[in-house]
Structure formats: structure tokens, C-alpha cells
Tab-separated table of N, CA and C in Angstrom:
chain	number	residue	atom	x	y	z
A	1	ALA	N	-15.103	59.262	61.046
A	1	ALA	CA	-14.641	58.163	61.613
A	1	ALA	C	-13.530	58.464	61.718
A	2	GLY	N	-12.525	59.007	61.669
A	2	GLY	CA	-11.629	59.641	62.032
A	2	GLY	C	-10.545	58.575	61.339
A	3	ILE	N	-10.716	58.258	59.793
A	3	ILE	CA	-9.756	57.658	58.961
A	3	ILE	C	-9.562	58.276	58.012
A	4	PRO	N	-8.049	58.521	57.893
A	4	PRO	CA	-7.949	60.076	57.299
A	4	PRO	C	-7.462	59.802	55.380
A	5	LYS	N	-7.530	58.236	55.008
A	5	LYS	CA	-7.453	57.776	53.836
A	5	LYS	C	-8.366	56.891	53.937
A	6	THR	N	-9.252	56.632	52.768
A	6	THR	CA	-10.188	55.427	52.781
A	6	THR	C	-9.573	54.471	51.241
A	7	PRO	N	-8.860	53.748	51.819
A	7	PRO	CA	-8.492	52.795	49.990
A	7	PRO	C	-9.399	52.575	49.146
A	8	PHE	N	-9.279	52.428	47.703
A	8	PHE	CA	-10.169	52.437	46.917
A	8	PHE	C	-10.334	50.621	46.931
A	9	PRO	N	-11.768	50.361	46.766
A	9	PRO	CA	-11.897	48.410	47.309
A	9	PRO	C	-11.376	48.101	45.879
A	10	ASP	N	-11.096	46.789	45.906
A	10	ASP	CA	-10.358	45.750	44.963
A	10	ASP	C	-11.129	44.462	45.012
A	11	LEU	N	-11.791	44.369	44.120
A	11	LEU	CA	-12.821	43.101	43.659
A	11	LEU	C	-12.473	42.290	42.794
A	12	SER	N	-10.957	42.210	42.348
A	12	SER	CA	-10.197	41.785	41.422
A	12	SER	C	-10.478	40.040	41.778
A	13	TRP	N	-10.727	39.734	42.836
A	13	TRP	CA	-10.781	38.447	43.564
A	13	TRP	C	-12.296	38.159	42.734
A	14	LEU	N	-13.047	38.558	42.701
A	14	LEU	CA	-14.759	38.339	42.747
A	14	LEU	C	-14.962	37.854	41.269
A	15	THR	N	-14.847	37.024	40.595
A	15	THR	CA	-14.905	36.534	39.284
A	15	THR	C	-15.989	35.438	39.148
A	16	SER	N	-16.154	35.263	37.472
A	16	SER	CA	-17.225	34.312	37.696
A	16	SER	C	-17.012	33.749	36.096
A	17	ASP	N	-17.077	33.038	35.528
A	17	ASP	CA	-17.237	31.998	34.291
A	17	ASP	C	-18.810	32.598	33.839
A	18	ILE	N	-18.932	33.451	32.866
A	18	ILE	CA	-20.108	33.729	32.336
A	18	ILE	C	-20.422	33.728	30.750
A	19	SER	N	-19.774	32.548	30.530
A	19	SER	CA	-20.234	32.115	29.206
A	19	SER	C	-21.276	31.604	29.242
A	20	ARG	N	-21.879	31.078	30.121
A	20	ARG	CA	-23.194	30.465	30.279
A	20	ARG	C	-24.315	31.348	29.649
A	21	PHE	N	-24.050	33.026	29.810
A	21	PHE	CA	-25.059	34.086	29.282
A	21	PHE	C	-25.114	33.753	27.603
A	22	ASP	N	-24.045	33.508	27.204
A	22	ASP	CA	-23.854	33.343	25.872
A	22	ASP	C	-24.117	34.834	24.948
A	23	LEU	N	-23.130	35.675	25.647
A	23	LEU	CA	-23.280	37.152	25.034
A	23	LEU	C	-22.585	37.542	24.258
A	24	PRO	N	-22.814	38.760	23.326
A	24	PRO	CA	-22.212	39.425	22.226
A	24	PRO	C	-20.836	40.242	22.711
A	25	ASP	N	-19.937	40.631	22.174
A	25	ASP	CA	-18.879	41.242	22.496
A	25	ASP	C	-19.194	42.566	23.251
A	26	ARG	N	-20.391	42.940	22.356
A	26	ARG	CA	-20.465	44.497	23.067
A	26	ARG	C	-22.234	44.318	23.563
A	27	TYR	N	-22.040	44.694	25.031
A	27	TYR	CA	-23.242	44.977	25.784
A	27	TYR	C	-22.943	45.986	26.603
A	28	ALA	N	-24.322	46.615	27.075
A	28	ALA	CA	-24.374	47.516	28.240
A	28	ALA	C	-24.953	47.088	29.283
A	29	LEU	N	-25.065	47.383	30.452
A	29	LEU	CA	-25.891	46.770	31.617
A	29	LEU	C	-27.122	48.260	31.996
A	30	LEU	N	-28.307	47.746	32.156
A	30	LEU	CA	-29.206	48.230	32.842
A	30	LEU	C	-29.681	47.794	33.882
A	31	ILE	N	-29.420	48.407	35.224
A	31	ILE	CA	-29.682	48.121	36.534
A	31	ILE	C	-31.001	49.070	36.913
A	32	PRO	N	-32.369	48.480	36.512
A	32	PRO	CA	-33.208	49.544	36.585
A	32	PRO	C	-33.867	49.106	38.639
A	33	GLY	N	-33.653	48.158	38.986
A	33	GLY	CA	-34.069	48.157	40.260
A	33	GLY	C	-33.780	48.879	41.659
A	34	GLY	N	-33.832	48.398	42.962
A	34	GLY	CA	-33.287	48.886	43.494
A	34	GLY	C	-34.462	48.319	44.851
A	35	ALA	N	-34.110	48.897	45.763
A	35	ALA	CA	-35.371	48.577	47.193
A	35	ALA	C	-36.564	48.838	46.676
A	36	VAL	N	-37.501	47.668	46.745
A	36	VAL	CA	-38.922	47.885	46.470
A	36	VAL	C	-39.728	48.664	47.592
A	37	HIS	N	-38.664	48.908	49.047
A	37	HIS	CA	-39.796	49.982	49.370
A	37	HIS	C	-39.291	51.571	49.404
A	38	ARG	N	-38.568	51.541	48.091
A	38	ARG	CA	-38.034	53.227	47.938
A	38	ARG	C	-38.266	53.204	46.783
A	39	PRO	N	-39.506	53.314	46.224
A	39	PRO	CA	-39.713	53.528	44.581
A	39	PRO	C	-38.993	54.969	44.268
A	40	ASP	N	-39.189	55.593	44.866
A	40	ASP	CA	-38.706	57.012	44.599
A	40	ASP	C	-37.397	57.033	44.336
A	41	LYS	N	-36.220	55.895	44.277
A	41	LYS	CA	-35.098	55.919	43.999
A	41	LYS	C	-35.083	55.114	42.566
A	42	ARG	N	-36.439	55.200	41.838
A	42	ARG	CA	-36.103	54.102	40.671
A	42	ARG	C	-36.257	55.088	39.017
A	43	TRP	N	-35.399	55.146	38.347
A	43	TRP	CA	-36.393	56.156	37.173
A	43	TRP	C	-37.382	55.067	36.519
A	44	PRO	N	-38.612	55.613	35.487
A	44	PRO	CA	-39.191	54.527	35.422
A	44	PRO	C	-38.854	53.964	34.288
A	45	ALA	N	-39.627	52.743	34.141
A	45	ALA	CA	-39.215	51.601	33.413
A	45	ALA	C	-39.808	52.157	31.661
A	46	GLU	N	-40.637	53.151	31.361
A	46	GLU	CA	-40.784	53.235	30.403
A	46	GLU	C	-39.312	54.177	29.946
A	47	SER	N	-38.735	54.953	30.470
A	47	SER	CA	-37.183	55.368	30.606
A	47	SER	C	-36.238	54.480	30.046
A	48	TYR	N	-36.590	53.490	31.097
A	48	TYR	CA	-35.346	52.324	30.564
A	48	TYR	C	-35.785	51.779	29.163
A	49	ARG	N	-36.944	51.714	28.855
A	49	ARG	CA	-37.381	51.074	27.474
A	49	ARG	C	-36.934	52.089	26.396
A	50	GLU	N	-36.706	53.164	26.722
A	50	GLU	CA	-36.199	54.418	25.739
A	50	GLU	C	-35.329	54.361	25.704
A	51	ILE	N	-34.237	53.935	26.343
A	51	ILE	CA	-32.580	53.741	26.560
A	51	ILE	C	-32.344	52.853	26.043
A	52	VAL	N	-32.892	51.615	26.044
A	52	VAL	CA	-32.957	50.548	25.444
A	52	VAL	C	-32.354	50.739	23.616
A	53	LYS	N	-33.552	51.315	23.138
A	53	LYS	CA	-33.484	51.695	21.519
A	53	LYS	C	-32.280	52.806	21.267
A	54	SER	N	-31.976	53.608	22.299
A	54	SER	CA	-30.493	54.348	21.916
A	54	SER	C	-29.262	53.300	21.968
A	55	ILE	N	-29.294	52.284	23.024
A	55	ILE	CA	-28.124	51.616	23.092
A	55	ILE	C	-27.862	50.832	22.063
A	56	ALA	N	-29.280	50.042	21.621
A	56	ALA	CA	-29.527	49.026	20.560
A	56	ALA	C	-28.951	49.805	19.081
A	57	ALA	N	-29.345	51.115	18.915
A	57	ALA	CA	-28.947	51.609	17.795
A	57	ALA	C	-27.281	51.979	17.641
A	58	GLU	N	-26.710	51.631	18.477
A	58	GLU	CA	-25.227	51.637	18.854
A	58	GLU	C	-24.707	50.182	18.378
A	59	GLY	N	-25.504	49.172	18.247
A	59	GLY	CA	-24.657	47.884	18.107
A	59	GLY	C	-24.682	47.552	19.318
A	60	VAL	N	-25.153	47.761	20.437
A	60	VAL	CA	-24.651	47.251	21.811
A	60	VAL	C	-25.789	46.644	22.237
A	61	LEU	N	-25.796	45.525	22.753
A	61	LEU	CA	-26.916	44.553	23.296
A	61	LEU	C	-27.215	45.440	24.748
A	62	PRO	N	-28.284	45.859	24.916
A	62	PRO	CA	-28.786	46.307	26.385
A	62	PRO	C	-29.230	45.332	27.165
A	63	LEU	N	-28.379	45.056	28.420
A	63	LEU	CA	-28.661	43.533	28.951
A	63	LEU	C	-29.011	44.177	30.473
A	64	VAL	N	-30.166	43.698	30.804
A	64	VAL	CA	-31.201	44.167	32.025
A	64	VAL	C	-30.597	43.177	33.069
A	65	ILE	N	-30.134	43.586	34.322
A	65	ILE	CA	-29.610	42.322	35.305
A	65	ILE	C	-30.642	42.938	36.559
A	66	GLY	N	-30.684	42.212	37.865
A	66	GLY	CA	-31.662	42.406	38.681
A	66	GLY	C	-31.980	41.361	39.533
A	67	GLY	N	-32.558	41.106	40.684
A	67	GLY	CA	-32.504	40.080	41.443
A	67	GLY	C	-34.068	39.456	40.653
A	68	PRO	N	-34.504	38.352	41.278
A	68	PRO	CA	-35.321	37.674	41.111
A	68	PRO	C	-36.916	37.917	41.305
A	69	ASP	N	-36.956	39.299	42.432
A	69	ASP	CA	-38.099	40.315	42.562
A	69	ASP	C	-38.096	40.927	41.575
A	70	GLU	N	-37.078	41.446	40.534
A	70	GLU	CA	-37.179	42.298	39.338
A	70	GLU	C	-37.253	42.195	38.446
A	71	ALA	N	-37.874	40.314	37.875
A	71	ALA	CA	-37.952	39.925	36.825
A	71	ALA	C	-38.994	40.287	36.145
A	72	GLU	N	-39.883	41.060	36.581
A	72	GLU	CA	-41.356	41.521	36.179
A	72	GLU	C	-40.618	42.842	35.467
A	73	LEU	N	-40.000	43.407	36.137
A	73	LEU	CA	-39.471	44.639	35.959
A	73	LEU	C	-38.882	44.541	34.401
A	74	ALA	N	-37.826	43.915	34.429
A	74	ALA	CA	-37.191	43.469	33.445
A	74	ALA	C	-37.575	42.773	32.485
A	75	ALA	N	-39.194	42.244	32.370
A	75	ALA	CA	-39.753	41.794	31.112
A	75	ALA	C	-40.192	42.989	30.755
A	76	GLU	N	-40.901	43.589	31.582
A	76	GLU	CA	-41.450	45.067	30.898
A	76	GLU	C	-40.519	45.825	29.751
A	77	ILE	N	-39.078	45.850	30.584
A	77	ILE	CA	-38.113	46.545	30.016
A	77	ILE	C	-37.914	46.058	28.356
A	78	THR	N	-37.503	44.541	28.569
A	78	THR	CA	-37.288	44.109	27.444
A	78	THR	C	-38.310	43.505	26.766
A	79	ALA	N	-39.709	43.703	26.768
A	79	ALA	CA	-40.728	43.361	25.972
A	79	ALA	C	-40.743	43.472	24.467
A	80	ASP	N	-40.068	44.234	23.628
A	80	ASP	CA	-39.901	44.428	22.538
A	80	ASP	C	-38.646	43.949	22.007
A	81	GLY	N	-37.835	43.152	22.865
A	81	GLY	CA	-37.249	42.083	21.898
A	81	GLY	C	-35.613	42.894	21.859
A	82	ALA	N	-35.350	44.323	21.655
A	82	ALA	CA	-34.666	44.813	21.947
A	82	ALA	C	-33.205	44.658	22.558
A	83	ALA	N	-33.756	43.988	24.086
A	83	ALA	CA	-32.608	43.964	25.345
A	83	ALA	C	-32.842	42.316	25.521
A	84	LYS	N	-32.035	42.261	26.369
A	84	LYS	CA	-31.819	40.760	26.717
A	84	LYS	C	-32.166	40.995	28.490
A	85	SER	N	-32.633	40.100	29.505
A	85	SER	CA	-32.860	40.252	30.882
A	85	SER	C	-32.277	38.788	31.319
A	86	LEU	N	-31.154	39.254	32.520
A	86	LEU	CA	-30.714	38.301	32.905
A	86	LEU	C	-31.516	38.130	34.472
A	87	ALA	N	-32.001	38.902	34.978
A	87	ALA	CA	-32.636	39.251	36.497
A	87	ALA	C	-33.119	38.184	36.762
A	88	GLY	N	-32.446	37.936	37.982
A	88	GLY	CA	-32.648	36.449	38.553
A	88	GLY	C	-31.746	35.339	38.429
A	89	GLU	N	-30.720	35.623	37.594
A	89	GLU	CA	-30.010	34.584	37.087
A	89	GLU	C	-28.218	34.857	37.526
A	90	THR	N	-28.092	36.103	38.277
A	90	THR	CA	-26.765	36.560	38.304
A	90	THR	C	-26.467	36.646	39.781
A	91	SER	N	-25.044	35.780	39.719
A	91	SER	CA	-24.665	36.320	41.700
A	91	SER	C	-23.667	37.586	41.473
A	92	PHE	N	-23.292	37.993	42.761
A	92	PHE	CA	-22.669	39.197	43.207
A	92	PHE	C	-21.242	39.163	41.711
A	93	ALA	N	-20.780	37.545	42.029
A	93	ALA	CA	-19.549	37.651	40.941
A	93	ALA	C	-19.564	37.711	39.439
A	94	ASP	N	-20.910	37.296	39.098
A	94	ASP	CA	-21.332	37.270	37.904
A	94	ASP	C	-21.289	38.966	37.500
A	95	ILE	N	-21.831	39.573	38.221
A	95	ILE	CA	-22.253	41.141	38.568
A	95	ILE	C	-20.845	41.665	37.977
A	96	ALA	N	-19.965	41.295	39.023
A	96	ALA	CA	-18.590	41.941	38.495
A	96	ALA	C	-17.944	41.308	37.143
A	97	GLU	N	-17.771	40.319	37.052
A	97	GLU	CA	-17.376	40.120	35.370
A	97	GLU	C	-18.032	40.636	34.537
A	98	LEU	N	-19.646	40.302	34.482
A	98	LEU	CA	-20.296	41.385	33.119
A	98	LEU	C	-19.960	42.557	33.532
A	99	SER	N	-19.623	43.404	34.582
A	99	SER	CA	-19.264	44.823	34.779
A	99	SER	C	-17.476	45.021	34.055
A	100	ARG	N	-17.010	44.124	34.318
A	100	ARG	CA	-15.646	44.323	33.343
A	100	ARG	C	-15.649	44.412	32.303
A	101	ARG	N	-16.395	43.895	31.449
A	101	ARG	CA	-16.827	43.611	30.101
A	101	ARG	C	-17.881	44.283	29.400
A	102	ALA	N	-18.389	44.942	30.052
A	102	ALA	CA	-19.260	45.850	29.694
A	102	ALA	C	-19.216	47.263	29.158
A	103	ALA	N	-19.723	47.485	28.086
A	103	ALA	CA	-19.353	48.601	27.026
A	103	ALA	C	-19.817	50.127	28.075
A	104	GLY	N	-20.614	49.843	28.961
A	104	GLY	CA	-21.108	50.910	30.299
A	104	GLY	C	-22.052	50.338	31.039
A	105	ALA	N	-22.885	50.995	31.986
A	105	ALA	CA	-24.026	50.562	32.909
A	105	ALA	C	-24.767	52.140	33.099
A	106	VAL	N	-25.831	51.740	33.239
A	106	VAL	CA	-26.692	52.423	33.784
A	106	VAL	C	-27.621	52.264	34.972
A	107	GLY	N	-28.222	52.899	35.868
A	107	GLY	CA	-28.895	52.285	36.892
A	107	GLY	C	-29.560	53.136	38.018
A	108	ASN	N	-29.887	52.676	38.743
A	108	ASN	CA	-30.420	53.252	39.803
A	108	ASN	C	-29.216	53.363	40.983
A	109	ASP	N	-29.545	54.330	41.985
A	109	ASP	CA	-28.589	54.105	43.458
A	109	ASP	C	-28.795	52.935	43.983
A	110	THR	N	-28.406	51.884	43.584
A	110	THR	CA	-28.369	50.357	44.100
A	110	THR	C	-27.426	49.881	44.276
A	111	GLY	N	-27.276	48.791	44.817
A	111	GLY	CA	-25.908	47.684	45.204
A	111	GLY	C	-25.465	47.814	43.890
A	112	PRO	N	-25.621	46.962	42.971
A	112	PRO	CA	-25.121	46.209	41.777
A	112	PRO	C	-24.689	47.580	41.037
A	113	MET	N	-24.828	48.966	41.154
A	113	MET	CA	-23.975	49.720	40.295
A	113	MET	C	-23.023	50.275	41.072
A	114	HIS	N	-22.649	49.827	42.708
A	114	HIS	CA	-21.369	49.614	43.160
A	114	HIS	C	-20.712	48.820	42.657
A	115	ILE	N	-21.057	47.816	42.166
A	115	ILE	CA	-19.993	46.731	41.886
A	115	ILE	C	-19.834	47.136	40.548
A	116	ALA	N	-20.363	47.555	39.687
A	116	ALA	CA	-19.925	48.138	38.102
A	116	ALA	C	-19.231	49.296	38.317
A	117	ALA	N	-19.282	50.368	39.152
A	117	ALA	CA	-18.711	51.248	38.980
A	117	ALA	C	-16.637	50.743	39.991
A	118	ILE	N	-16.819	50.029	40.536
A	118	ILE	CA	-15.716	49.550	41.357
A	118	ILE	C	-14.741	48.636	40.682
A	119	CYS	N	-15.282	47.693	39.644
A	119	CYS	CA	-14.664	46.989	38.548
A	119	CYS	C	-14.567	47.734	37.403
A	120	GLY	N	-14.860	48.868	37.324
A	120	GLY	CA	-13.955	49.736	36.032
A	120	GLY	C	-15.340	50.120	35.045
A	121	CYS	N	-16.205	49.850	35.053
A	121	CYS	CA	-17.158	50.087	33.601
A	121	CYS	C	-17.703	51.254	33.946
A	122	PRO	N	-17.714	51.647	32.681
A	122	PRO	CA	-18.063	53.141	32.803
A	122	PRO	C	-19.747	53.344	33.402
A	123	SER	N	-20.085	54.117	34.320
A	123	SER	CA	-21.166	54.137	34.997
A	123	SER	C	-21.729	54.980	35.048
A	124	VAL	N	-23.198	55.325	34.650
A	124	VAL	CA	-24.179	56.218	34.954
A	124	VAL	C	-25.158	55.814	35.962
A	125	VAL	N	-25.160	56.532	37.251
A	125	VAL	CA	-25.880	56.586	37.841
A	125	VAL	C	-26.737	57.619	38.292
A	126	LEU	N	-28.211	57.119	38.544
A	126	LEU	CA	-29.184	58.136	39.070
A	126	LEU	C	-29.824	58.009	39.936
A	127	PHE	N	-29.670	59.371	40.480
A	127	PHE	CA	-30.310	59.728	42.094
A	127	PHE	C	-31.380	60.434	41.881
A	128	SER	N	-32.330	60.536	43.060
A	128	SER	CA	-33.444	61.632	43.053
A	128	SER	C	-33.040	61.969	44.684
A	129	LYS	N	-34.026	62.880	44.727
A	129	LYS	CA	-34.140	63.539	46.465
A	129	LYS	C	-33.438	62.462	47.154
A	130	ALA	N	-34.325	61.369	46.981
A	130	ALA	CA	-34.433	60.176	48.407
A	130	ALA	C	-33.074	59.905	48.670
A	131	SER	N	-31.953	60.284	48.252
A	131	SER	CA	-30.690	59.693	48.706
A	131	SER	C	-29.681	60.594	48.307
A	132	ASN	N	-28.433	61.027	48.877
A	132	ASN	CA	-27.346	62.080	48.725
A	132	ASN	C	-26.329	61.506	48.159
A	133	PRO	N	-26.160	61.692	47.069
A	133	PRO	CA	-24.715	61.110	46.176
A	133	PRO	C	-23.386	61.644	46.870
A	134	ASP	N	-23.557	62.580	47.480
A	134	ASP	CA	-22.613	63.054	48.319
A	134	ASP	C	-22.206	61.977	49.178
A	135	ILE	N	-22.811	61.576	49.665
A	135	ILE	CA	-22.726	60.265	51.042
A	135	ILE	C	-22.420	58.793	50.231
A	136	THR	N	-23.350	58.937	49.286
A	136	THR	CA	-23.598	57.327	48.895
A	136	THR	C	-23.579	56.881	47.465
A	137	ALA	N	-22.936	57.960	46.740
A	137	ALA	CA	-22.645	57.710	45.567
A	137	ALA	C	-21.480	56.347	45.312
A	138	PRO	N	-21.462	55.829	44.066
A	138	PRO	CA	-20.509	54.522	43.466
A	138	PRO	C	-19.466	55.125	43.357
A	139	ARG	N	-17.973	54.654	43.799
A	139	ARG	CA	-16.764	55.025	43.558
A	139	ARG	C	-16.050	54.269	42.569
A	140	GLY	N	-15.701	55.185	41.512
A	140	GLY	CA	-14.764	54.346	40.674
A	140	GLY	C	-14.295	55.553	39.638
A	141	ASP	N	-13.450	54.892	38.348
A	141	ASP	CA	-12.722	56.358	37.667
A	141	ASP	C	-13.505	56.512	36.687
A	142	ASP	N	-14.840	56.023	36.603
A	142	ASP	CA	-15.565	56.659	35.208
A	142	ASP	C	-17.298	56.490	35.596
A	143	VAL	N	-17.234	57.398	36.792
A	143	VAL	CA	-18.571	57.570	37.501
A	143	VAL	C	-19.387	58.738	37.266
A	144	THR	N	-20.424	59.146	36.361
A	144	THR	CA	-21.305	59.882	36.476
A	144	THR	C	-22.675	59.871	36.656
A	145	ILE	N	-22.896	60.960	37.819
A	145	ILE	CA	-24.239	61.275	38.897
A	145	ILE	C	-24.881	62.191	38.082
A	146	LEU	N	-25.949	61.637	37.545
A	146	LEU	CA	-27.220	62.272	37.605
A	146	LEU	C	-28.189	62.197	38.402
A	147	GLN	N	-28.312	63.293	38.760
A	147	GLN	CA	-29.837	63.643	40.138
A	147	GLN	C	-30.832	64.740	39.696
A	148	ARG	N	-31.982	64.396	40.088
A	148	ARG	CA	-33.378	64.875	39.701
A	148	ARG	C	-34.025	64.789	41.219
A	149	GLU	N	-34.671	65.836	41.599
A	149	GLU	CA	-35.754	65.882	42.580
A	149	GLU	C	-36.573	64.412	42.221
A	150	LYS	N	-37.242	64.422	41.293
A	150	LYS	CA	-38.075	63.051	41.087
A	150	LYS	C	-37.255	62.428	39.987
A	151	LEU	N	-36.936	61.174	39.616
A	151	LEU	CA	-36.220	60.563	38.460
A	151	LEU	C	-37.415	60.412	37.335
A	152	ALA	N	-38.589	60.771	37.473
A	152	ALA	CA	-39.381	60.796	36.092
A	152	ALA	C	-38.940	62.166	35.554
A	153	ASP	N	-38.264	62.982	36.177
A	153	ASP	CA	-37.823	63.857	35.618
A	153	ASP	C	-36.939	64.107	34.669
A	154	LEU	N	-35.968	63.296	34.754
A	154	LEU	CA	-34.622	63.002	34.239
A	154	LEU	C	-34.853	62.078	32.890
A	155	GLY	N	-34.507	63.314	31.505
A	155	GLY	CA	-34.509	62.792	30.377
A	155	GLY	C	-33.978	61.707	29.979
A	156	VAL	N	-34.331	60.807	29.018
A	156	VAL	CA	-33.622	59.936	28.345
A	156	VAL	C	-32.577	60.162	27.683
A	157	SER	N	-32.907	61.432	27.002
A	157	SER	CA	-31.618	62.041	25.951
A	157	SER	C	-30.398	62.296	26.912
A	158	GLU	N	-30.812	62.862	28.070
A	158	GLU	CA	-29.510	63.150	28.800
A	158	GLU	C	-28.726	61.875	29.376
A	159	VAL	N	-29.481	61.039	29.952
A	159	VAL	CA	-28.899	59.832	30.125
A	159	VAL	C	-28.051	59.318	29.125
A	160	ALA	N	-28.511	59.117	27.843
A	160	ALA	CA	-28.076	58.555	26.877
A	160	ALA	C	-26.944	59.132	26.225
A	161	GLU	N	-26.929	60.630	26.442
A	161	GLU	CA	-25.467	61.426	26.036
A	161	GLU	C	-24.208	61.023	27.325
A	162	ALA	N	-24.939	60.937	28.451
A	162	ALA	CA	-24.049	60.741	29.632
A	162	ALA	C	-23.249	59.368	29.774
A	163	LEU	N	-24.454	58.566	29.048
A	163	LEU	CA	-22.980	57.239	28.762
A	163	LEU	C	-22.595	56.872	27.773
A	164	SER	N	-21.508	57.193	27.959
A	164	SER	CA	-20.691	56.718	26.837
A	164	SER	C	-20.037	55.692	26.591
A	165	LEU	N	-20.220	54.972	25.669
A	165	LEU	CA	-20.156	53.205	25.513
A	165	LEU	C	-18.655	53.185	24.906
A	166	ARG	N	-17.787	52.361	25.827
A	166	ARG	CA	-16.524	51.979	25.176
A	166	ARG	C	-16.621	51.024	24.202
């Protein structure tokens, strides 16, 4: 576009009172959704259920966020009670504030992961062949990109290792 330098986005103005969610001090965001018409951009729900166990074992609450249309997916991931779902309950401002306080975030190539990364949350973003992280990856100081041709081939242990919870 002929723009020699692109400034880093500043979302410091995007704030919210998240006390209504009654969260513990240590939680990690899971962002398993994405465009419904692009299922190849989603890591399987079973894999998210497995990463919940890894996160919870570190004394961190796995917190699933997403839109109202992802409530069923969130319920599937949180069915065993080790994680909490806020699917359908958060605004963009809530996501920004949750991200600033989270120990980390893991999620698909979707908009809320961009918010998490920009707000300084250590983020692991999962890409399939359906999109190019060289062009569309979230920007931030602590962003790890993991990519496989098919996200189902991305192992839970690799994602857990990449997710360094602060």
C-alpha cells in the first residue's frame, strides 16, 4: 500500500469492568471458534478439551470465550467442569480486559486472538492451510504461531508446550 511503517495498534482505551465474571487471579483464555463457514480454521473440540486438562493442572482456570453461536462448542469443551465458559457473554472491551489479565491465550485464527495479542497476552495462535500467518497473524510482543496443513494434525502436547503461562 506504500505505507513505509505501520504503527502498532493501541487498544489501551478499550476497557471494561470484568468483575461480574468472578474470576480467579489466574486464568487462561481459550478461543476455539471462528467463522462457521471456515471449519478448516478450527482446532478440534477434543483437542481443546485435552488442553483444558494441561492448563488446569497448572492451577490456572481455562476460560472459554466466543460469540453466542459458539456456546454449544464452548459447552462441549467445558463439559467436565474443569473450565468455565463465557461464550456469548463478552464484548470486545471485555475480551481486551480479560486478555490484559490472562496468564495466556490459545486459539484459532480469529478476531479475538488479535485483540488478545495486541493487549499483551502471551498468545498461541493456530493456523491451518486455510490462511497465511505471514499475512494475517496477530501482532504482539508474545505471539507464537503454530501451523499445520490440517489443524487436527496439531498435537495437544505441542500447543501446551508453546503456551507459557505467566
